[in-house]
Each structure stands twice: as structure tokens, then as C-alpha cells.
Tab-separated table of N, CA and C in Angstrom:
chain	number	residue	atom	x	y	z
A	768	MET	N	-7.427	-5.017	-31.690
A	768	MET	CA	-7.470	-6.244	-30.913
A	768	MET	C	-6.123	-6.948	-30.979
A	769	PRO	N	-5.620	-7.419	-29.832
A	769	PRO	CA	-4.319	-8.078	-29.873
A	769	PRO	C	-4.419	-9.481	-30.469
A	770	HIS	N	-3.358	-9.875	-31.170
A	770	HIS	CA	-3.327	-11.210	-31.756
A	770	HIS	C	-2.201	-12.046	-31.175
A	771	SER	N	-1.506	-11.509	-30.151
A	771	SER	CA	-0.473	-12.298	-29.492
A	771	SER	C	-0.910	-12.523	-28.046
A	772	PHE	N	-0.801	-13.744	-27.610
A	772	PHE	CA	-1.286	-14.099	-26.290
A	772	PHE	C	-0.190	-14.776	-25.478
A	773	GLY	N	1.026	-14.244	-25.572
A	773	GLY	CA	2.164	-14.833	-24.874
A	773	GLY	C	2.141	-14.539	-23.379
A	774	TYR	N	3.175	-15.037	-22.696
A	774	TYR	CA	3.277	-14.910	-21.237
A	774	TYR	C	3.421	-13.459	-20.811
A	775	ARG	N	4.097	-12.647	-21.653
A	775	ARG	CA	4.309	-11.234	-21.317
A	775	ARG	C	3.523	-10.318	-22.247
A	776	ALA	N	2.415	-10.799	-22.802
A	776	ALA	CA	1.621	-9.987	-23.721
A	776	ALA	C	1.039	-8.781	-22.994
A	777	ARG	N	1.065	-7.627	-23.649
A	777	ARG	CA	0.506	-6.367	-23.141
A	777	ARG	C	1.163	-5.921	-21.821
A	778	THR	N	2.486	-6.046	-21.746
A	778	THR	CA	3.201	-5.605	-20.545
A	778	THR	C	4.248	-4.551	-20.887
A	779	ARG	N	4.066	-3.869	-22.018
A	779	ARG	CA	5.065	-2.889	-22.468
A	779	ARG	C	5.323	-1.827	-21.412
A	780	HIS	N	4.283	-1.294	-20.815
A	780	HIS	CA	4.449	-0.242	-19.802
A	780	HIS	C	4.490	-0.821	-18.398
A	781	LEU	N	3.900	-2.000	-18.213
A	781	LEU	CA	3.829	-2.607	-16.883
A	781	LEU	C	5.209	-2.959	-16.346
A	782	PHE	N	6.045	-3.575	-17.180
A	782	PHE	CA	7.378	-3.995	-16.746
A	782	PHE	C	8.469	-3.009	-17.142
A	783	ALA	N	8.101	-1.876	-17.719
A	783	ALA	CA	9.110	-0.890	-18.124
A	783	ALA	C	9.737	-0.260	-16.889
A	784	ARG	N	11.041	-0.025	-16.941
A	784	ARG	CA	11.735	0.612	-15.827
A	784	ARG	C	11.499	2.116	-15.885
A	785	ALA	N	11.499	2.749	-14.737
A	785	ALA	CA	11.262	4.187	-14.663
A	785	ALA	C	12.464	4.946	-15.235
A	786	PHE	N	12.271	6.212	-15.471
A	786	PHE	CA	13.304	7.075	-16.042
A	786	PHE	C	14.553	7.076	-15.159
A	787	LYS	N	15.703	6.872	-15.774
A	787	LYS	CA	17.019	6.847	-15.110
A	787	LYS	C	17.185	5.692	-14.128
A	788	THR	N	16.401	4.613	-14.262
A	788	THR	CA	16.587	3.457	-13.385
A	788	THR	C	16.884	2.190	-14.190
A	789	HIS	N	17.317	2.359	-15.429
A	789	HIS	CA	17.645	1.205	-16.264
A	789	HIS	C	18.969	0.602	-15.819
A	790	GLY	N	19.272	-0.587	-16.308
A	790	GLY	CA	20.562	-1.199	-16.030
A	790	GLY	C	20.523	-2.146	-14.845
A	791	HIS	N	21.717	-2.441	-14.329
A	791	HIS	CA	21.855	-3.412	-13.248
A	791	HIS	C	21.239	-2.907	-11.956
A	792	LEU	N	20.813	-3.834	-11.127
A	792	LEU	CA	20.248	-3.492	-9.831
A	792	LEU	C	21.360	-3.270	-8.818
A	793	GLY	N	21.044	-2.546	-7.750
A	793	GLY	CA	22.013	-2.319	-6.692
A	793	GLY	C	22.207	-3.568	-5.848
A	794	ILE	N	23.272	-3.570	-5.077
A	794	ILE	CA	23.607	-4.731	-4.246
A	794	ILE	C	22.601	-4.906	-3.106
A	795	THR	N	21.931	-3.829	-2.714
A	795	THR	CA	20.970	-3.891	-1.605
A	795	THR	C	19.853	-4.877	-1.889
A	796	LYS	N	19.450	-4.940	-3.154
A	796	LYS	CA	18.367	-5.841	-3.547
A	796	LYS	C	18.730	-7.293	-3.246
A	797	TYR	N	20.004	-7.641	-3.441
A	797	TYR	CA	20.438	-9.018	-3.262
A	797	TYR	C	20.784	-9.339	-1.806
A	798	LEU	N	21.016	-8.321	-1.002
A	798	LEU	CA	21.399	-8.544	0.391
A	798	LEU	C	20.211	-8.474	1.352
A	799	THR	N	19.001	-8.294	0.838
A	799	THR	CA	17.817	-8.241	1.690
A	799	THR	C	17.473	-9.644	2.172
A	800	ASN	N	17.254	-9.783	3.472
A	800	ASN	CA	16.894	-11.083	4.043
A	800	ASN	C	15.387	-11.242	4.076
A	801	PHE	N	14.921	-12.394	3.630
A	801	PHE	CA	13.503	-12.720	3.694
A	801	PHE	C	13.340	-13.942	4.585
A	802	LYS	N	12.367	-13.887	5.467
A	802	LYS	CA	12.093	-15.004	6.366
A	802	LYS	C	10.692	-15.524	6.099
A	803	VAL	N	10.450	-16.761	6.480
A	803	VAL	CA	9.119	-17.341	6.319
A	803	VAL	C	8.140	-16.540	7.175
A	804	GLY	N	7.029	-16.136	6.598
A	804	GLY	CA	6.028	-15.359	7.309
A	804	GLY	C	6.082	-13.878	7.001
A	805	ASP	N	7.142	-13.400	6.338
A	805	ASP	CA	7.239	-11.983	5.973
A	805	ASP	C	6.194	-11.640	4.918
A	806	TYR	N	5.680	-10.413	4.987
A	806	TYR	CA	4.788	-9.916	3.943
A	806	TYR	C	5.644	-9.233	2.881
A	807	VAL	N	5.423	-9.592	1.620
A	807	VAL	CA	6.212	-9.038	0.524
A	807	VAL	C	5.283	-8.573	-0.599
A	808	ASP	N	5.768	-7.579	-1.345
A	808	ASP	CA	5.076	-7.106	-2.543
A	808	ASP	C	5.757	-7.733	-3.755
A	809	VAL	N	4.979	-8.336	-4.633
A	809	VAL	CA	5.511	-8.931	-5.857
A	809	VAL	C	5.479	-7.858	-6.935
A	810	VAL	N	6.666	-7.421	-7.361
A	810	VAL	CA	6.772	-6.367	-8.370
A	810	VAL	C	7.778	-6.830	-9.415
A	811	GLY	N	7.300	-7.129	-10.610
A	811	GLY	CA	8.178	-7.618	-11.666
A	811	GLY	C	9.076	-6.518	-12.206
A	812	LEU	N	10.381	-6.787	-12.281
A	812	LEU	CA	11.337	-5.835	-12.853
A	812	LEU	C	11.668	-6.288	-14.264
A	813	GLY	N	11.516	-5.390	-15.226
A	813	GLY	CA	11.691	-5.746	-16.627
A	813	GLY	C	13.112	-6.073	-17.016
A	814	ASN	N	14.112	-5.574	-16.261
A	814	ASN	CA	15.494	-5.817	-16.675
A	814	ASN	C	16.041	-7.149	-16.169
A	815	VAL	N	15.288	-7.880	-15.339
A	815	VAL	CA	15.686	-9.221	-14.902
A	815	VAL	C	14.618	-10.177	-15.415
A	816	HIS	N	14.996	-11.020	-16.391
A	816	HIS	CA	14.007	-11.881	-17.032
A	816	HIS	C	13.781	-13.178	-16.278
A	817	LYS	N	14.803	-13.648	-15.565
A	817	LYS	CA	14.676	-14.923	-14.866
A	817	LYS	C	13.782	-14.768	-13.640
A	818	GLY	N	12.996	-15.772	-13.382
A	818	GLY	CA	12.184	-15.803	-12.168
A	818	GLY	C	11.135	-14.718	-12.081
A	819	MET	N	10.723	-14.200	-13.232
A	819	MET	CA	9.740	-13.109	-13.247
A	819	MET	C	8.334	-13.664	-13.037
A	820	PRO	N	7.531	-13.005	-12.218
A	820	PRO	CA	6.160	-13.483	-12.019
A	820	PRO	C	5.279	-13.156	-13.222
A	821	HIS	N	4.161	-13.823	-13.311
A	821	HIS	CA	3.187	-13.511	-14.358
A	821	HIS	C	2.614	-12.122	-14.096
A	822	LYS	N	2.175	-11.471	-15.164
A	822	LYS	CA	1.690	-10.089	-15.042
A	822	LYS	C	0.528	-9.954	-14.058
A	823	TYR	N	-0.221	-11.028	-13.829
A	823	TYR	CA	-1.345	-10.957	-12.895
A	823	TYR	C	-0.860	-10.635	-11.484
A	824	TYR	N	0.291	-11.174	-11.101
A	824	TYR	CA	0.767	-11.038	-9.726
A	824	TYR	C	1.528	-9.737	-9.494
A	825	HIS	N	1.754	-8.940	-10.537
A	825	HIS	CA	2.472	-7.682	-10.401
A	825	HIS	C	1.689	-6.717	-9.499
A	826	GLY	N	2.304	-6.301	-8.411
A	826	GLY	CA	1.656	-5.375	-7.479
A	826	GLY	C	0.878	-6.045	-6.369
A	827	LYS	N	0.843	-7.372	-6.351
A	827	LYS	CA	0.100	-8.086	-5.316
A	827	LYS	C	0.970	-8.288	-4.075
A	828	THR	N	0.329	-8.348	-2.920
A	828	THR	CA	1.024	-8.586	-1.656
A	828	THR	C	0.741	-10.007	-1.205
A	829	GLY	N	1.782	-10.684	-0.757
A	829	GLY	CA	1.631	-12.053	-0.296
A	829	GLY	C	2.534	-12.329	0.883
A	830	ARG	N	2.515	-13.586	1.327
A	830	ARG	CA	3.291	-13.995	2.491
A	830	ARG	C	4.297	-15.061	2.088
A	831	VAL	N	5.533	-14.917	2.565
A	831	VAL	CA	6.594	-15.871	2.223
A	831	VAL	C	6.324	-17.192	2.927
A	832	TRP	N	6.324	-18.286	2.173
A	832	TRP	CA	6.135	-19.608	2.767
A	832	TRP	C	7.354	-20.499	2.582
A	833	ASN	N	8.288	-20.094	1.693
A	833	ASN	CA	9.507	-20.879	1.491
A	833	ASN	C	10.612	-19.959	1.005
A	834	VAL	N	11.830	-20.225	1.455
A	834	VAL	CA	12.988	-19.440	1.026
A	834	VAL	C	14.001	-20.393	0.432
A	835	SER	N	14.413	-20.137	-0.812
A	835	SER	CA	15.438	-20.931	-1.474
A	835	SER	C	16.625	-20.007	-1.762
A	836	PRO	N	17.760	-20.524	-2.254
A	836	PRO	CA	18.941	-19.662	-2.416
A	836	PRO	C	18.728	-18.391	-3.234
A	837	ARG	N	17.991	-18.459	-4.343
A	837	ARG	CA	17.829	-17.267	-5.175
A	837	ARG	C	16.390	-16.801	-5.312
A	838	ALA	N	15.461	-17.498	-4.676
A	838	ALA	CA	14.052	-17.156	-4.850
A	838	ALA	C	13.297	-17.351	-3.548
A	839	VAL	N	12.089	-16.848	-3.523
A	839	VAL	CA	11.214	-17.057	-2.370
A	839	VAL	C	9.875	-17.572	-2.876
A	840	GLY	N	9.254	-18.423	-2.086
A	840	GLY	CA	7.907	-18.883	-2.387
A	840	GLY	C	6.920	-17.954	-1.700
A	841	VAL	N	5.950	-17.467	-2.432
A	841	VAL	CA	4.994	-16.486	-1.914
A	841	VAL	C	3.580	-17.014	-2.100
A	842	ILE	N	2.764	-16.900	-1.061
A	842	ILE	CA	1.341	-17.232	-1.171
A	842	ILE	C	0.593	-15.939	-1.499
A	843	VAL	N	-0.063	-15.914	-2.655
A	843	VAL	CA	-0.808	-14.741	-3.114
A	843	VAL	C	-2.238	-15.168	-3.383
A	844	ASN	N	-3.184	-14.374	-2.951
A	844	ASN	CA	-4.594	-14.677	-3.211
A	844	ASN	C	-4.970	-14.263	-4.627
A	845	LYS	N	-5.665	-15.169	-5.321
A	845	LYS	CA	-6.132	-14.883	-6.675
A	845	LYS	C	-7.629	-15.112	-6.730
A	846	ARG	N	-8.341	-14.117	-7.230
A	846	ARG	CA	-9.793	-14.242	-7.344
A	846	ARG	C	-10.140	-14.875	-8.678
A	847	VAL	N	-10.829	-16.018	-8.621
A	847	VAL	CA	-11.295	-16.708	-9.825
A	847	VAL	C	-12.803	-16.823	-9.704
A	848	ARG	N	-13.502	-15.984	-10.451
A	848	ARG	CA	-14.962	-15.879	-10.384
A	848	ARG	C	-15.418	-15.603	-8.960
A	849	THR	N	-16.016	-16.570	-8.291
A	849	THR	CA	-16.564	-16.306	-6.956
A	849	THR	C	-15.646	-16.770	-5.834
A	850	ARG	N	-14.505	-17.371	-6.198
A	850	ARG	CA	-13.617	-17.936	-5.173
A	850	ARG	C	-12.351	-17.110	-5.056
A	851	ILE	N	-11.709	-17.186	-3.906
A	851	ILE	CA	-10.379	-16.619	-3.727
A	851	ILE	C	-9.446	-17.790	-3.433
A	852	ILE	N	-8.534	-18.047	-4.361
A	852	ILE	CA	-7.653	-19.202	-4.266
A	852	ILE	C	-6.265	-18.738	-3.817
A	853	PRO	N	-5.733	-19.300	-2.726
A	853	PRO	CA	-4.341	-18.964	-2.358
A	853	PRO	C	-3.372	-19.698	-3.285
A	854	LYS	N	-2.635	-18.934	-4.088
A	854	LYS	CA	-1.703	-19.516	-5.060
A	854	LYS	C	-0.290	-19.461	-4.478
A	855	ARG	N	0.468	-20.535	-4.664
A	855	ARG	CA	1.863	-20.590	-4.217
A	855	ARG	C	2.747	-20.413	-5.446
A	856	ILE	N	3.483	-19.303	-5.490
A	856	ILE	CA	4.350	-19.034	-6.638
A	856	ILE	C	5.780	-18.839	-6.146
A	857	TYR	N	6.740	-19.182	-7.008
A	857	TYR	CA	8.144	-18.910	-6.737
A	857	TYR	C	8.559	-17.696	-7.541
A	858	VAL	N	9.197	-16.752	-6.875
A	858	VAL	CA	9.626	-15.514	-7.522
A	858	VAL	C	11.059	-15.241	-7.098
A	859	ARG	N	11.895	-14.873	-8.043
A	859	ARG	CA	13.271	-14.509	-7.692
A	859	ARG	C	13.267	-13.244	-6.845
A	860	ILE	N	14.313	-13.098	-6.015
A	860	ILE	CA	14.307	-11.992	-5.043
A	860	ILE	C	14.387	-10.620	-5.696
A	861	GLU	N	14.786	-10.553	-6.970
A	861	GLU	CA	14.804	-9.252	-7.660
A	861	GLU	C	13.395	-8.706	-7.841
A	862	HIS	N	12.412	-9.602	-7.898
A	862	HIS	CA	11.035	-9.197	-8.178
A	862	HIS	C	10.183	-9.121	-6.909
A	863	VAL	N	10.832	-9.045	-5.753
A	863	VAL	CA	10.115	-9.036	-4.481
A	863	VAL	C	10.691	-7.930	-3.601
A	864	ARG	N	9.834	-7.226	-2.876
A	864	ARG	CA	10.318	-6.250	-1.899
A	864	ARG	C	9.489	-6.373	-0.633
A	865	LYS	N	10.099	-6.023	0.503
A	865	LYS	CA	9.389	-6.123	1.769
A	865	LYS	C	8.217	-5.158	1.763
A	866	SER	N	7.081	-5.622	2.238
A	866	SER	CA	5.865	-4.817	2.215
A	866	SER	C	5.763	-3.962	3.466
A	867	SER	N	5.137	-2.813	3.318
A	867	SER	CA	4.918	-1.925	4.462
A	867	SER	C	3.458	-1.987	4.916
A	868	CYS	N	2.761	-3.083	4.556
A	868	CYS	CA	1.329	-3.177	4.845
A	868	CYS	C	1.052	-3.343	6.338
A	869	ARG	N	2.016	-3.882	7.099
A	869	ARG	CA	1.789	-4.109	8.532
A	869	ARG	C	2.458	-3.074	9.421
A	870	ASP	N	3.135	-2.098	8.835
A	870	ASP	CA	3.885	-1.124	9.636
A	870	ASP	C	2.988	-0.344	10.582
A	871	ALA	N	1.858	0.150	10.072
A	871	ALA	CA	0.951	0.946	10.909
A	871	ALA	C	0.405	0.091	12.058
A	872	PHE	N	0.076	-1.164	11.753
A	872	PHE	CA	-0.450	-2.059	12.787
A	872	PHE	C	0.597	-2.334	13.856
A	873	LEU	N	1.824	-2.636	13.454
A	873	LEU	CA	2.880	-2.930	14.423
A	873	LEU	C	3.222	-1.718	15.280
A	874	ASN	N	3.193	-0.515	14.682
A	874	ASN	CA	3.421	0.713	15.461
A	874	ASN	C	2.313	0.919	16.483
A	875	ARG	N	1.066	0.622	16.079
A	875	ARG	CA	-0.065	0.770	16.998
A	875	ARG	C	0.051	-0.206	18.157
A	876	VAL	N	0.470	-1.439	17.883
A	876	VAL	CA	0.654	-2.441	18.937
A	876	VAL	C	1.724	-1.972	19.924
A	877	LYS	N	2.814	-1.422	19.394
A	877	LYS	CA	3.921	-0.974	20.241
A	877	LYS	C	3.489	0.174	21.163
A	878	THR	N	2.778	1.153	20.603
A	878	THR	CA	2.330	2.285	21.425
A	878	THR	C	1.288	1.841	22.456
A	879	ASN	N	0.378	0.940	22.060
A	879	ASN	CA	-0.632	0.448	22.999
A	879	ASN	C	0.017	-0.308	24.159
A	880	ASP	N	1.041	-1.102	23.864
A	880	ASP	CA	1.743	-1.828	24.922
A	880	ASP	C	2.434	-0.877	25.884
A	881	SER	N	3.038	0.186	25.337
A	881	SER	CA	3.715	1.150	26.217
A	881	SER	C	2.699	1.888	27.091
A	882	ILE	N	1.515	2.206	26.557
A	882	ILE	CA	0.469	2.878	27.344
A	882	ILE	C	-0.027	1.954	28.452
A	883	ARG	N	-0.227	0.670	28.118
A	883	ARG	CA	-0.666	-0.303	29.126
A	883	ARG	C	0.374	-0.458	30.234
A	884	ARG	N	1.651	-0.550	29.845
A	884	ARG	CA	2.733	-0.713	30.811
A	884	ARG	C	2.816	0.491	31.750
A	885	LYS	N	2.677	1.689	31.164
A	885	LYS	CA	2.740	2.925	31.960
A	885	LYS	C	1.585	2.986	32.957
A	886	ALA	N	0.371	2.593	32.516
A	886	ALA	CA	-0.797	2.602	33.397
A	886	ALA	C	-0.627	1.588	34.530
A	887	LYS	N	-0.027	0.451	34.224
A	887	LYS	CA	0.176	-0.580	35.241
A	887	LYS	C	1.184	-0.126	36.293
A	888	GLN	N	2.229	0.588	35.853
A	888	GLN	CA	3.222	1.099	36.796
A	888	GLN	C	2.612	2.146	37.727
A	889	GLU	N	1.705	2.949	37.198
A	889	GLU	CA	1.051	3.983	38.007
A	889	GLU	C	-0.074	3.417	38.850
A	890	GLY	N	-0.431	2.160	38.634
A	890	GLY	CA	-1.495	1.523	39.402
A	890	GLY	C	-2.890	1.916	38.957
A	891	LYS	N	-3.016	2.401	37.742
A	891	LYS	CA	-4.314	2.800	37.199
A	891	LYS	C	-4.801	1.753	36.212
A	892	LYS	N	-6.088	1.836	35.901
A	892	LYS	CA	-6.653	0.960	34.892
A	892	LYS	C	-6.290	1.526	33.513
A	893	ALA	N	-5.908	0.641	32.571
A	893	ALA	CA	-5.516	1.091	31.234
A	893	ALA	C	-6.718	1.682	30.511
A	894	PRO	N	-6.519	2.803	29.814
A	894	PRO	CA	-7.643	3.388	29.062
A	894	PRO	C	-8.005	2.516	27.865
A	895	SER	N	-9.164	2.781	27.286
A	895	SER	CA	-9.581	2.045	26.097
A	895	SER	C	-8.662	2.415	24.937
A	896	LEU	N	-8.057	1.415	24.329
A	896	LEU	CA	-7.094	1.646	23.254
A	896	LEU	C	-7.665	1.302	21.884
A	897	LYS	N	-8.980	1.135	21.826
A	897	LYS	CA	-9.611	0.815	20.552
A	897	LYS	C	-9.646	2.060	19.665
A	898	ARG	N	-9.526	1.828	18.368
A	898	ARG	CA	-9.620	2.936	17.422
A	898	ARG	C	-11.075	3.364	17.282
A	899	LEU	N	-11.292	4.651	17.173
A	899	LEU	CA	-12.642	5.182	17.014
A	899	LEU	C	-12.735	5.920	15.689
A	900	PRO	N	-13.895	5.893	15.049
A	900	PRO	CA	-14.045	6.706	13.847
A	900	PRO	C	-14.026	8.185	14.213
A	901	ALA	N	-13.802	9.044	13.226
A	901	ALA	CA	-13.727	10.482	13.474
A	901	ALA	C	-15.048	10.955	14.080
A	902	GLN	N	-14.962	11.557	15.250
A	902	GLN	CA	-16.149	12.018	15.970
A	902	GLN	C	-16.550	13.408	15.487
A	903	PRO	N	-17.835	13.780	15.686
A	903	PRO	CA	-18.231	15.142	15.312
A	903	PRO	C	-17.544	16.167	16.204
A	904	ARG	N	-17.309	17.351	15.653
A	904	ARG	CA	-16.614	18.395	16.400
A	904	ARG	C	-17.516	18.944	17.491
A	905	LYS	N	-16.909	19.516	18.521
A	905	LYS	CA	-17.669	20.107	19.632
A	905	LYS	C	-18.398	21.352	19.137
A	906	GLY	N	-19.568	21.620	19.759
A	906	GLY	CA	-20.329	22.807	19.397
A	906	GLY	C	-19.758	24.054	20.060
A	907	GLU	N	-19.993	25.208	19.468
A	907	GLU	CA	-19.515	26.480	20.007
A	907	GLU	C	-20.633	27.507	19.928
A	908	ILE	N	-20.547	28.491	20.812
A	908	ILE	CA	-21.466	29.619	20.749
A	908	ILE	C	-20.691	30.790	20.171
A	909	VAL	N	-21.202	31.352	19.100
A	909	VAL	CA	-20.524	32.451	18.418
A	909	VAL	C	-21.019	33.768	19.010
A	910	THR	N	-20.083	34.591	19.468
A	910	THR	CA	-20.437	35.918	19.999
A	910	THR	C	-19.995	36.974	19.001
A	911	VAL	N	-20.867	37.974	18.779
A	911	VAL	CA	-20.600	39.028	17.805
A	911	VAL	C	-20.304	40.312	18.570
A	912	HIS	N	-19.164	40.941	18.294
A	912	HIS	CA	-18.769	42.173	18.981
A	912	HIS	C	-19.181	43.417	18.210
A	913	ARG	N	-19.316	43.332	16.900
A	913	ARG	CA	-19.749	44.455	16.071
A	913	ARG	C	-21.115	44.125	15.479
A	914	PRO	N	-21.854	45.133	15.094
A	914	PRO	CA	-23.162	44.837	14.483
A	914	PRO	C	-22.983	44.075	13.168
A	915	ILE	N	-23.939	43.215	12.891
A	915	ILE	CA	-23.880	42.393	11.680
A	915	ILE	C	-24.205	43.250	10.479
A	916	GLN	N	-23.370	43.147	9.431
A	916	GLN	CA	-23.562	43.954	8.228
A	916	GLN	C	-24.046	43.030	7.112
A	917	THR	N	-25.163	43.387	6.514
A	917	THR	CA	-25.711	42.588	5.423
A	917	THR	C	-25.102	43.060	4.116
A	918	VAL	N	-24.621	42.157	3.312
A	918	VAL	CA	-23.990	42.492	2.039
A	918	VAL	C	-24.974	42.149	0.931
A	919	LYS	N	-25.258	43.129	0.069
A	919	LYS	CA	-26.168	42.928	-1.055
A	919	LYS	C	-25.443	43.273	-2.353
A	920	PRO	N	-25.832	42.652	-3.471
A	920	PRO	CA	-25.199	43.009	-4.741
A	920	PRO	C	-25.659	44.391	-5.202
A	921	GLN	N	-24.770	45.085	-5.938
A	921	GLN	CA	-25.140	46.403	-6.457
A	921	GLN	C	-26.078	46.240	-7.638
A	922	ARG	N	-26.938	47.225	-7.800
A	922	ARG	CA	-27.874	47.191	-8.910
A	922	ARG	C	-27.108	47.470	-10.210
A	923	TYR	N	-27.492	46.754	-11.261
A	923	TYR	CA	-26.829	46.908	-12.557
A	923	TYR	C	-27.247	48.218	-13.183
A	924	THR	N	-26.223	48.996	-13.606
A	924	THR	CA	-26.513	50.254	-14.303
A	924	THR	C	-25.868	50.190	-15.683
A	925	PHE	N	-26.641	50.577	-16.685
A	925	PHE	CA	-26.143	50.548	-18.054
A	925	PHE	C	-25.297	51.804	-18.282
A	926	ILE	N	-24.030	51.620	-18.697
A	926	ILE	CA	-23.091	52.765	-18.786
A	926	ILE	C	-23.315	53.570	-20.036
A	927	PHE	N	-23.547	53.007	-21.206
A	927	PHE	CA	-23.649	53.751	-22.471
A	927	PHE	C	-24.996	54.334	-22.683
């Protein structure tokens, strides 16, 4: 049973850097632009101690609501018993990365718009662009060209 209940208690592996990724961060991390409304993943980096989020928020996705010179304000949902509370936290930009949670949706919107535009140019009605669950496969009739051979196991014979 643990007897220490500090801010970073039980985070030995959670905030540990991966193999061969120790040391200073690259310049790309600091040159990333964040805008209000962007979806970001909160991921605490162990080698930067300032502005680190609490271990609860590690791996959570939220939305940027404020941008300051070295940090961003992120709204993250936290479940407390039966409620989901939107929490506003400030996290330094080293501990935040742009999320890819909306990429599939934005790609789908783009393709649907192009299909609609193409149908309008051709003067046709746009097809249904709603997603459908996986449908059952079409049925087939199997034709046999050779006679069917029944396979049976060989009878056990005692060798000795």
C-alpha cells in the first residue's frame, strides 16, 4: 500500500520518457500554433516539470478555450460519480499536442461536399451520404464440377 499521496504519486511509468527520447524537446513542439476551439490531447512529458497537468488528465482530449504566451487553457471533461464536469485547466504547450480525433470526420465532410457538388453540376439528385453499418454479404449459388468426395478418418490399427 502506498504511503505517499503527493501530486505526482504513482507516476513512475506514466510520465517516463520512451527509449531514446530523453533530453530536450525539439523546436517543432514550441513552434506549433494553437487556436481557440482546437482539439488537443493532454499528454504530460516527464522531462518538463513546469506547467505539467495532474496525472488524471494524462491522455485526455479537450478543447482549447484560451491561449497565453507559454500555455493553453483546455476544457476537459471529468467524471465525478454520476456527473461529468467540464474542467478548465492551464497546461504548458510542451504537454499538449494537436488531436487527430476529428480528422476522419473532416475528411468525410470534404468528400461528401465534393460528391454533392459533382451531382449538382451533372443536374442529378445527390445520393444518400449517410454512413451505413456493415451489410450482410450477397448470397451465391455454389456449382460443383466434380463429384463430392466424403472424407472419413482412418480406422486405428495397433502396430505392435
